């Protein structure tokens, strides 16, 4: 990530790291990487069912936020976009598999038929 940011035209980079410190946003400051927003662990992290797709959900949430609000120009705006992305990833970990079950599958699971 450091090398990519150093040699690219990007001004901010989001990196998912999984586990207890899911993501960090960094920017260039000369040759140093400066942390901008670091997402901490969730209070309900112990309830993770399956981490499959959490990183994809994070970046989907981030892109949706940027699409609706534009590119952040302040740390507060970046923090809000990061929070939306983080919530998308968090929701993804609450179920088994990357895709939610259909209504019929949900009912079957509820009654123990699957």
CSV table of N, CA, C and O in Angstrom, one decimal:
chain,number,residue,atom,x,y,z
A,1,UNK,N,0.8,-1.2,0.0
A,1,UNK,CA,0.0,0.0,0.0
A,1,UNK,C,0.9,1.3,0.0
A,1,UNK,O,0.6,2.2,-0.7
A,2,UNK,N,1.9,1.2,0.8
A,2,UNK,CA,2.8,2.4,0.9
A,2,UNK,C,3.5,2.6,-0.5
A,2,UNK,O,3.5,3.8,-0.9
A,3,UNK,N,3.9,1.6,-1.1
A,3,UNK,CA,4.6,1.8,-2.4
A,3,UNK,C,3.6,2.3,-3.5
A,3,UNK,O,3.9,3.1,-4.3
A,4,UNK,N,2.4,1.7,-3.4
A,4,UNK,CA,1.4,2.2,-4.4
A,4,UNK,C,1.1,3.6,-4.2
A,4,UNK,O,1.0,4.4,-5.2
A,5,UNK,N,0.9,4.1,-3.0
A,5,UNK,CA,0.5,5.5,-2.8
A,5,UNK,C,1.7,6.4,-3.1
A,5,UNK,O,1.5,7.5,-3.7
A,6,UNK,N,2.9,5.9,-2.8
A,6,UNK,CA,4.1,6.7,-3.1
A,6,UNK,C,4.3,7.0,-4.6
A,6,UNK,O,4.7,8.1,-5.0
A,7,UNK,N,4.0,6.0,-5.4
A,7,UNK,CA,4.3,6.1,-6.8
A,7,UNK,C,3.1,6.3,-7.7
A,7,UNK,O,3.1,6.2,-8.9
A,8,UNK,N,1.9,6.7,-7.1
A,8,UNK,CA,0.7,6.9,-7.9
A,8,UNK,C,0.3,8.4,-7.7
A,8,UNK,O,0.9,9.1,-6.9
A,9,UNK,N,-0.7,8.7,-8.5
A,9,UNK,CA,-1.3,10.1,-8.4
A,9,UNK,C,-2.4,10.1,-7.3
A,9,UNK,O,-3.0,11.2,-7.1
A,10,UNK,N,-2.7,9.0,-6.7
A,10,UNK,CA,-3.7,9.0,-5.6
A,10,UNK,C,-3.3,9.9,-4.5
A,10,UNK,O,-2.2,9.9,-4.1
A,11,UNK,N,-4.3,10.5,-3.9
A,11,UNK,CA,-4.0,11.3,-2.7
A,11,UNK,C,-4.4,10.6,-1.4
A,11,UNK,O,-3.9,10.9,-0.3
A,12,UNK,N,-5.4,9.7,-1.5
A,12,UNK,CA,-5.8,8.9,-0.3
A,12,UNK,C,-6.0,7.5,-0.8
A,12,UNK,O,-6.4,7.2,-1.9
A,13,UNK,N,-5.6,6.6,0.2
A,13,UNK,CA,-5.8,5.1,-0.1
A,13,UNK,C,-6.5,4.5,1.1
A,13,UNK,O,-6.2,4.8,2.2
A,14,UNK,N,-7.5,3.6,0.7
A,14,UNK,CA,-8.2,2.9,1.8
A,14,UNK,C,-7.6,1.4,1.7
A,14,UNK,O,-7.5,0.8,0.7
A,15,UNK,N,-7.3,0.9,2.9
A,15,UNK,CA,-6.7,-0.4,3.0
A,15,UNK,C,-7.6,-1.2,4.0
A,15,UNK,O,-7.7,-0.8,5.1
A,16,UNK,N,-8.1,-2.4,3.6
A,16,UNK,CA,-8.8,-3.2,4.6
A,16,UNK,C,-7.7,-4.2,5.1
A,16,UNK,O,-6.9,-4.7,4.4
A,17,UNK,N,-7.8,-4.5,6.4
A,17,UNK,CA,-6.9,-5.3,7.1
A,17,UNK,C,-7.5,-6.5,7.8
A,17,UNK,O,-6.8,-7.3,8.4
A,18,UNK,N,-8.8,-6.5,7.9
A,18,UNK,CA,-9.5,-7.6,8.5
A,18,UNK,C,-9.3,-7.6,10.0
A,18,UNK,O,-8.5,-6.8,10.6
A,19,UNK,N,-10.0,-8.5,10.7
A,19,UNK,CA,-9.8,-8.6,12.1
A,19,UNK,C,-10.1,-7.4,13.0
A,19,UNK,O,-11.1,-6.8,12.8
A,20,UNK,N,-9.3,-7.2,13.9
A,20,UNK,CA,-9.6,-6.2,15.0
A,20,UNK,C,-9.4,-4.7,14.5
A,20,UNK,O,-9.9,-3.8,15.1
A,21,UNK,N,-8.7,-4.5,13.4
A,21,UNK,CA,-8.5,-3.1,12.9
A,21,UNK,C,-8.8,-3.1,11.4
A,21,UNK,O,-7.9,-3.2,10.6
A,22,UNK,N,-10.1,-3.1,11.1
A,22,UNK,CA,-10.5,-3.4,9.7
A,22,UNK,C,-10.0,-2.6,8.6
A,22,UNK,O,-9.7,-3.0,7.5
A,23,UNK,N,-9.8,-1.2,8.8
A,23,UNK,CA,-9.4,-0.4,7.7
A,23,UNK,C,-8.7,0.8,8.1
A,23,UNK,O,-8.9,1.3,9.3
A,24,UNK,N,-7.9,1.3,7.2
A,24,UNK,CA,-7.2,2.6,7.5
A,24,UNK,C,-7.1,3.4,6.2
A,24,UNK,O,-7.0,2.8,5.1
A,25,UNK,N,-7.3,4.7,6.3
A,25,UNK,CA,-7.2,5.6,5.2
A,25,UNK,C,-5.9,6.4,5.4
A,25,UNK,O,-5.7,6.9,6.5
A,26,UNK,N,-5.0,6.4,4.4
A,26,UNK,CA,-3.8,7.1,4.5
A,26,UNK,C,-3.6,8.1,3.3
A,26,UNK,O,-4.2,7.9,2.3
A,27,UNK,N,-2.8,9.1,3.6
A,27,UNK,CA,-2.5,10.0,2.5
A,27,UNK,C,-1.0,10.3,2.5
A,27,UNK,O,-0.3,9.9,3.4
A,28,UNK,N,-0.5,10.8,1.4
A,28,UNK,CA,0.9,11.2,1.2
A,28,UNK,C,1.2,12.4,2.0
A,28,UNK,O,0.5,13.4,1.9
A,29,UNK,N,2.3,12.4,2.6
A,29,UNK,CA,2.8,13.6,3.2
A,29,UNK,C,4.3,13.6,3.0
A,29,UNK,O,5.1,13.0,3.8
A,30,UNK,N,4.8,14.0,1.9
A,30,UNK,CA,6.2,13.8,1.5
A,30,UNK,C,6.4,12.4,1.2
A,30,UNK,O,5.7,11.8,0.4
A,31,UNK,N,7.4,11.8,1.8
A,31,UNK,CA,7.6,10.3,1.6
A,31,UNK,C,7.0,9.5,2.7
A,31,UNK,O,7.1,8.3,2.7
A,32,UNK,N,6.3,10.1,3.6
A,32,UNK,CA,5.7,9.4,4.8
A,32,UNK,C,4.2,9.1,4.5
A,32,UNK,O,3.5,9.9,3.8
A,33,UNK,N,3.7,8.1,5.0
A,33,UNK,CA,2.2,7.8,4.9
A,33,UNK,C,1.6,8.3,6.2
A,33,UNK,O,2.0,7.9,7.3
A,34,UNK,N,0.6,9.1,6.1
A,34,UNK,CA,0.0,9.7,7.3
A,34,UNK,C,-1.4,9.1,7.5
A,34,UNK,O,-2.3,9.2,6.6
A,35,UNK,N,-1.6,8.4,8.6
A,35,UNK,CA,-3.0,7.9,8.8
A,35,UNK,C,-4.0,9.0,9.0
A,35,UNK,O,-3.8,10.0,9.6
A,36,UNK,N,-5.1,8.8,8.2
A,36,UNK,CA,-6.2,9.9,8.3
A,36,UNK,C,-7.3,9.4,9.2
A,36,UNK,O,-7.8,10.1,10.1
A,37,UNK,N,-7.9,8.2,8.8
A,37,UNK,CA,-9.0,7.6,9.6
A,37,UNK,C,-8.7,6.2,9.8
A,37,UNK,O,-8.4,5.5,8.8
A,38,UNK,N,-8.7,5.7,11.0
A,38,UNK,CA,-8.5,4.3,11.3
A,38,UNK,C,-9.8,3.8,12.0
A,38,UNK,O,-10.3,4.4,12.9
A,39,UNK,N,-10.3,2.7,11.4
A,39,UNK,CA,-11.5,2.1,11.9
A,39,UNK,C,-11.1,1.1,13.0
A,39,UNK,O,-10.2,0.3,12.8
A,40,UNK,N,-11.7,1.3,14.2
A,40,UNK,CA,-11.4,0.4,15.3
A,40,UNK,C,-12.3,-0.8,15.3
A,40,UNK,O,-13.1,-1.0,14.4
A,41,UNK,N,-12.1,-1.7,16.2
A,41,UNK,CA,-12.9,-3.0,16.3
A,41,UNK,C,-14.3,-2.6,16.6
A,41,UNK,O,-14.6,-1.7,17.3
A,42,UNK,N,-15.2,-3.5,16.2
A,42,UNK,CA,-16.6,-3.3,16.5
A,42,UNK,C,-16.9,-3.9,17.9
A,42,UNK,O,-16.3,-4.9,18.3
A,43,UNK,N,-17.8,-3.2,18.6
A,43,UNK,CA,-18.1,-3.8,19.9
A,43,UNK,C,-18.7,-5.1,19.9
A,43,UNK,O,-18.6,-5.9,20.8
A,44,UNK,N,-19.4,-5.5,18.7
A,44,UNK,CA,-20.0,-6.8,18.5
A,44,UNK,C,-19.2,-7.7,17.6
A,44,UNK,O,-19.7,-8.6,17.0
A,45,UNK,N,-17.8,-7.5,17.6
A,45,UNK,CA,-17.0,-8.3,16.7
A,45,UNK,C,-17.1,-9.8,17.0
A,45,UNK,O,-16.8,-10.6,16.1
A,46,UNK,N,-17.4,-10.1,18.2
A,46,UNK,CA,-17.5,-11.5,18.6
A,46,UNK,C,-18.6,-12.2,17.9
A,46,UNK,O,-18.7,-13.4,17.8
A,47,UNK,N,-19.5,-11.5,17.3
A,47,UNK,CA,-20.7,-12.1,16.7
A,47,UNK,C,-20.5,-12.3,15.2
A,47,UNK,O,-21.5,-12.6,14.5
A,48,UNK,N,-19.3,-12.3,14.7
A,48,UNK,CA,-19.0,-12.5,13.3
A,48,UNK,C,-19.4,-14.0,13.0
A,48,UNK,O,-18.9,-14.9,13.6
A,49,UNK,N,-20.2,-14.1,11.9
A,49,UNK,CA,-20.6,-15.5,11.5
A,49,UNK,C,-19.7,-15.9,10.4
A,49,UNK,O,-19.2,-17.1,10.4
A,50,UNK,N,-19.4,-15.0,9.4
A,50,UNK,CA,-18.6,-15.4,8.3
A,50,UNK,C,-18.0,-14.1,7.7
A,50,UNK,O,-18.7,-13.2,7.4
A,51,UNK,N,-16.7,-14.0,7.5
A,51,UNK,CA,-16.0,-12.8,7.0
A,51,UNK,C,-16.0,-12.8,5.5
A,51,UNK,O,-15.5,-11.8,4.9
A,52,UNK,N,-16.6,-13.8,4.8
A,52,UNK,CA,-16.5,-13.8,3.3
A,52,UNK,C,-17.2,-12.6,2.8
A,52,UNK,O,-18.3,-12.3,3.1
A,53,UNK,N,-16.5,-11.9,1.9
A,53,UNK,CA,-17.1,-10.7,1.2
A,53,UNK,C,-17.0,-9.4,2.0
A,53,UNK,O,-17.5,-8.4,1.5
A,54,UNK,N,-16.5,-9.4,3.3
A,54,UNK,CA,-16.5,-8.2,4.1
A,54,UNK,C,-15.7,-7.1,3.4
A,54,UNK,O,-16.1,-5.9,3.4
A,55,UNK,N,-14.6,-7.4,2.9
A,55,UNK,CA,-13.8,-6.4,2.2
A,55,UNK,C,-14.5,-5.8,1.0
A,55,UNK,O,-14.4,-4.6,0.7
A,56,UNK,N,-15.1,-6.7,0.2
A,56,UNK,CA,-15.9,-6.3,-1.0
A,56,UNK,C,-17.0,-5.4,-0.5
A,56,UNK,O,-17.3,-4.3,-1.1
A,57,UNK,N,-17.7,-5.8,0.6
A,57,UNK,CA,-18.8,-5.0,1.1
A,57,UNK,C,-18.3,-3.6,1.5
A,57,UNK,O,-19.0,-2.6,1.4
A,58,UNK,N,-17.1,-3.6,2.2
A,58,UNK,CA,-16.5,-2.3,2.6
A,58,UNK,C,-16.3,-1.4,1.5
A,58,UNK,O,-16.8,-0.2,1.5
A,59,UNK,N,-15.7,-1.9,0.4
A,59,UNK,CA,-15.4,-1.0,-0.7
A,59,UNK,C,-16.7,-0.7,-1.5
A,59,UNK,O,-16.8,0.4,-2.0
A,60,UNK,N,-17.7,-1.5,-1.5
A,60,UNK,CA,-19.0,-1.2,-2.1
A,60,UNK,C,-19.7,-0.1,-1.3
A,60,UNK,O,-20.2,0.9,-1.9
A,61,UNK,N,-19.6,-0.2,0.0
A,61,UNK,CA,-20.2,0.9,0.8
A,61,UNK,C,-19.4,2.2,0.7
A,61,UNK,O,-20.0,3.3,0.6
A,62,UNK,N,-18.1,2.1,0.5
A,62,UNK,CA,-17.3,3.3,0.3
A,62,UNK,C,-17.7,4.0,-1.0
A,62,UNK,O,-17.9,5.2,-1.1
A,63,UNK,N,-17.7,3.2,-2.1
A,63,UNK,CA,-18.1,3.7,-3.4
A,63,UNK,C,-19.5,4.3,-3.4
A,63,UNK,O,-19.7,5.4,-4.0
A,64,UNK,N,-20.4,3.6,-2.8
A,64,UNK,CA,-21.8,4.2,-2.7
A,64,UNK,C,-21.8,5.5,-2.0
A,64,UNK,O,-22.5,6.5,-2.4
A,65,UNK,N,-21.1,5.6,-0.9
A,65,UNK,CA,-21.0,6.9,-0.2
A,65,UNK,C,-20.4,8.0,-1.0
A,65,UNK,O,-20.9,9.1,-1.1
A,66,UNK,N,-19.3,7.7,-1.7
A,66,UNK,CA,-18.6,8.7,-2.6
A,66,UNK,C,-19.6,9.1,-3.7
A,66,UNK,O,-19.6,10.2,-4.1
A,67,UNK,N,-20.3,8.1,-4.3
A,67,UNK,CA,-21.2,8.4,-5.4
A,67,UNK,C,-22.3,9.4,-4.9
A,67,UNK,O,-22.6,10.3,-5.6
A,68,UNK,N,-22.8,9.2,-3.7
A,68,UNK,CA,-23.9,10.0,-3.2
A,68,UNK,C,-23.5,11.4,-2.6
A,68,UNK,O,-24.2,12.3,-2.7
A,69,UNK,N,-22.3,11.4,-2.1
A,69,UNK,CA,-21.8,12.6,-1.4
A,69,UNK,C,-20.6,13.3,-2.1
A,69,UNK,O,-20.3,14.4,-1.7
A,70,UNK,N,-20.0,12.7,-3.0
A,70,UNK,CA,-18.8,13.3,-3.7
A,70,UNK,C,-17.6,12.9,-2.9
A,70,UNK,O,-17.6,12.3,-1.9
A,71,UNK,N,-16.5,13.3,-3.5
A,71,UNK,CA,-15.2,13.1,-2.9
A,71,UNK,C,-15.0,13.9,-1.6
A,71,UNK,O,-15.3,15.1,-1.7
A,72,UNK,N,-14.7,13.3,-0.5
A,72,UNK,CA,-14.5,14.1,0.7
A,72,UNK,C,-13.4,15.1,0.6
A,72,UNK,O,-12.4,14.9,0.1
A,73,UNK,N,-13.7,16.3,1.2
A,73,UNK,CA,-12.7,17.4,1.2
A,73,UNK,C,-12.2,17.7,2.6
A,73,UNK,O,-11.3,18.4,2.8
A,74,UNK,N,-12.9,17.0,3.6
A,74,UNK,CA,-12.4,17.2,5.0
A,74,UNK,C,-12.3,15.8,5.7
A,74,UNK,O,-12.9,14.9,5.2
A,75,UNK,N,-11.6,15.8,6.8
A,75,UNK,CA,-11.5,14.5,7.5
A,75,UNK,C,-12.8,14.1,8.1
A,75,UNK,O,-13.1,12.9,8.2
A,76,UNK,N,-13.7,15.0,8.4
A,76,UNK,CA,-15.0,14.7,8.9
A,76,UNK,C,-15.8,14.0,7.8
A,76,UNK,O,-16.5,12.9,8.1
A,77,UNK,N,-15.8,14.5,6.6
A,77,UNK,CA,-16.5,13.8,5.5
A,77,UNK,C,-15.9,12.5,5.2
A,77,UNK,O,-16.6,11.5,4.9
A,78,UNK,N,-14.5,12.4,5.2
A,78,UNK,CA,-13.9,11.1,5.0
A,78,UNK,C,-14.3,10.1,6.1
A,78,UNK,O,-14.6,8.9,5.8
A,79,UNK,N,-14.4,10.6,7.3
A,79,UNK,CA,-14.8,9.7,8.4
A,79,UNK,C,-16.2,9.2,8.2
A,79,UNK,O,-16.5,8.0,8.5
A,80,UNK,N,-17.1,10.1,7.7
A,80,UNK,CA,-18.5,9.6,7.5
A,80,UNK,C,-18.5,8.5,6.4
A,80,UNK,O,-19.3,7.5,6.5
A,81,UNK,N,-17.8,8.7,5.3
A,81,UNK,CA,-17.7,7.7,4.2
A,81,UNK,C,-17.1,6.4,4.8
A,81,UNK,O,-17.6,5.4,4.4
A,82,UNK,N,-16.1,6.5,5.6
A,82,UNK,CA,-15.5,5.4,6.2
A,82,UNK,C,-16.5,4.6,7.1
A,82,UNK,O,-16.5,3.4,7.1
A,83,UNK,N,-17.3,5.4,7.8
A,83,UNK,CA,-18.3,4.8,8.7
A,83,UNK,C,-19.3,4.0,7.9
A,83,UNK,O,-19.7,2.9,8.3
A,84,UNK,N,-19.8,4.5,6.8
A,84,UNK,CA,-20.8,3.9,5.9
A,84,UNK,C,-20.1,2.6,5.4
A,84,UNK,O,-20.8,1.5,5.4
A,85,UNK,N,-18.9,2.7,4.9
A,85,UNK,CA,-18.2,1.5,4.4
A,85,UNK,C,-18.1,0.4,5.5
A,85,UNK,O,-18.3,-0.8,5.2
A,86,UNK,N,-17.7,0.9,6.6
A,86,UNK,CA,-17.5,0.0,7.8
A,86,UNK,C,-18.8,-0.8,8.1
A,86,UNK,O,-18.8,-2.0,8.4
A,87,UNK,N,-19.9,0.0,8.2
A,87,UNK,CA,-21.2,-0.6,8.5
A,87,UNK,C,-21.6,-1.7,7.4
A,87,UNK,O,-22.2,-2.7,7.8
A,88,UNK,N,-21.3,-1.4,6.2
A,88,UNK,CA,-21.6,-2.4,5.1
A,88,UNK,C,-20.8,-3.7,5.3
A,88,UNK,O,-21.4,-4.8,5.2
A,89,UNK,N,-19.6,-3.5,5.7
A,89,UNK,CA,-18.7,-4.7,5.9
A,89,UNK,C,-19.2,-5.5,7.2
A,89,UNK,O,-19.3,-6.7,7.2
A,90,UNK,N,-19.6,-4.7,8.2
A,90,UNK,CA,-20.1,-5.3,9.4
A,90,UNK,C,-21.3,-6.1,9.2
A,90,UNK,O,-21.5,-7.2,9.6
A,91,UNK,N,-22.3,-5.5,8.4
A,91,UNK,CA,-23.5,-6.3,8.1
A,91,UNK,C,-23.3,-7.5,7.3
A,91,UNK,O,-23.9,-8.5,7.5
A,92,UNK,N,-22.3,-7.5,6.5
A,92,UNK,CA,-21.9,-8.7,5.7
A,92,UNK,C,-21.5,-9.8,6.5
A,92,UNK,O,-21.7,-11.0,6.2
A,93,UNK,N,-20.8,-9.6,7.7
A,93,UNK,CA,-20.3,-10.6,8.5
A,93,UNK,C,-21.4,-11.3,9.4
A,93,UNK,O,-21.1,-12.2,10.1
A,94,UNK,N,-22.6,-10.8,9.4
A,94,UNK,CA,-23.6,-11.3,10.2
A,94,UNK,C,-24.3,-12.5,9.7
A,94,UNK,O,-25.2,-13.1,10.3
A,95,UNK,N,-24.0,-13.0,8.5
A,95,UNK,CA,-24.6,-14.1,7.9
A,95,UNK,C,-23.6,-15.1,7.3
A,95,UNK,O,-22.5,-14.7,7.1
A,96,UNK,N,-24.0,-16.3,7.0
A,96,UNK,CA,-23.1,-17.2,6.4
A,96,UNK,C,-23.1,-17.0,4.9
A,96,UNK,O,-24.1,-16.9,4.2
A,97,UNK,N,-21.9,-16.9,4.3
A,97,UNK,CA,-21.8,-16.7,2.9
A,97,UNK,C,-21.9,-15.3,2.5
A,97,UNK,O,-22.3,-14.4,3.2
A,98,UNK,N,-21.5,-15.0,1.2
A,98,UNK,CA,-21.4,-13.7,0.7
A,98,UNK,C,-22.7,-13.1,0.3
A,98,UNK,O,-22.9,-11.9,0.2
A,99,UNK,N,-23.7,-14.0,0.0
A,99,UNK,CA,-25.0,-13.6,-0.5
A,99,UNK,C,-26.1,-13.9,0.5
A,99,UNK,O,-26.1,-15.0,1.1
A,100,UNK,N,-27.0,-12.9,0.8
A,100,UNK,CA,-28.0,-13.2,1.7
A,100,UNK,C,-29.0,-14.3,1.2
A,100,UNK,O,-29.2,-14.4,0.0
A,101,UNK,N,-29.6,-15.0,2.0
A,101,UNK,CA,-30.5,-16.1,1.5
A,101,UNK,C,-31.8,-15.4,1.0
A,101,UNK,O,-32.2,-14.3,1.4
A,102,UNK,N,-32.4,-16.1,0.0
A,102,UNK,CA,-33.7,-15.6,-0.5
A,102,UNK,C,-34.8,-15.7,0.5
A,102,UNK,O,-34.6,-16.3,1.6
A,103,UNK,N,-35.9,-15.1,0.3
A,103,UNK,CA,-37.0,-15.2,1.2
A,103,UNK,C,-37.4,-16.7,1.5
A,103,UNK,O,-37.7,-17.1,2.6
A,104,UNK,N,-37.5,-17.5,0.4
A,104,UNK,CA,-37.8,-18.9,0.6
A,104,UNK,C,-36.8,-19.6,1.4
A,104,UNK,O,-37.1,-20.4,2.3
A,105,UNK,N,-35.5,-19.3,1.1
A,105,UNK,CA,-34.4,-20.0,1.9
A,105,UNK,C,-34.5,-19.5,3.3
A,105,UNK,O,-34.2,-20.4,4.2
A,106,UNK,N,-34.8,-18.3,3.6
A,106,UNK,CA,-34.9,-17.8,5.0
A,106,UNK,C,-36.0,-18.5,5.7
A,106,UNK,O,-35.8,-18.9,6.9
A,107,UNK,N,-37.1,-18.7,5.1
A,107,UNK,CA,-38.2,-19.4,5.7
A,107,UNK,C,-37.8,-20.9,6.0
A,107,UNK,O,-38.1,-21.4,7.1
A,108,UNK,N,-37.2,-21.5,5.0
A,108,UNK,CA,-36.8,-22.9,5.2
A,108,UNK,C,-35.8,-23.0,6.3
A,108,UNK,O,-35.8,-24.0,7.1
A,109,UNK,N,-34.8,-22.1,6.4
A,109,UNK,CA,-33.9,-22.1,7.5
A,109,UNK,C,-34.5,-21.9,8.8
A,109,UNK,O,-34.2,-22.6,9.8
A,110,UNK,N,-35.5,-21.0,8.8
A,110,UNK,CA,-36.3,-20.7,10.1
A,110,UNK,C,-37.0,-22.0,10.6
A,110,UNK,O,-37.0,-22.2,11.8
A,111,UNK,N,-37.5,-22.8,9.7
A,111,UNK,CA,-38.2,-24.0,10.1
A,111,UNK,C,-37.3,-25.3,10.1
A,111,UNK,O,-37.8,-26.4,10.3
A,112,UNK,N,-36.0,-25.1,9.9
A,112,UNK,CA,-35.1,-26.2,9.9
A,112,UNK,C,-35.1,-27.1,8.8
A,112,UNK,O,-34.7,-28.3,8.8
A,113,UNK,N,-35.7,-26.7,7.6
A,113,UNK,CA,-35.8,-27.5,6.5
A,113,UNK,C,-34.6,-27.6,5.6
A,113,UNK,O,-34.4,-28.5,4.8
A,114,UNK,N,-33.6,-26.7,5.8
A,114,UNK,CA,-32.4,-26.7,5.1
A,114,UNK,C,-31.2,-27.1,6.0
A,114,UNK,O,-31.2,-26.8,7.1
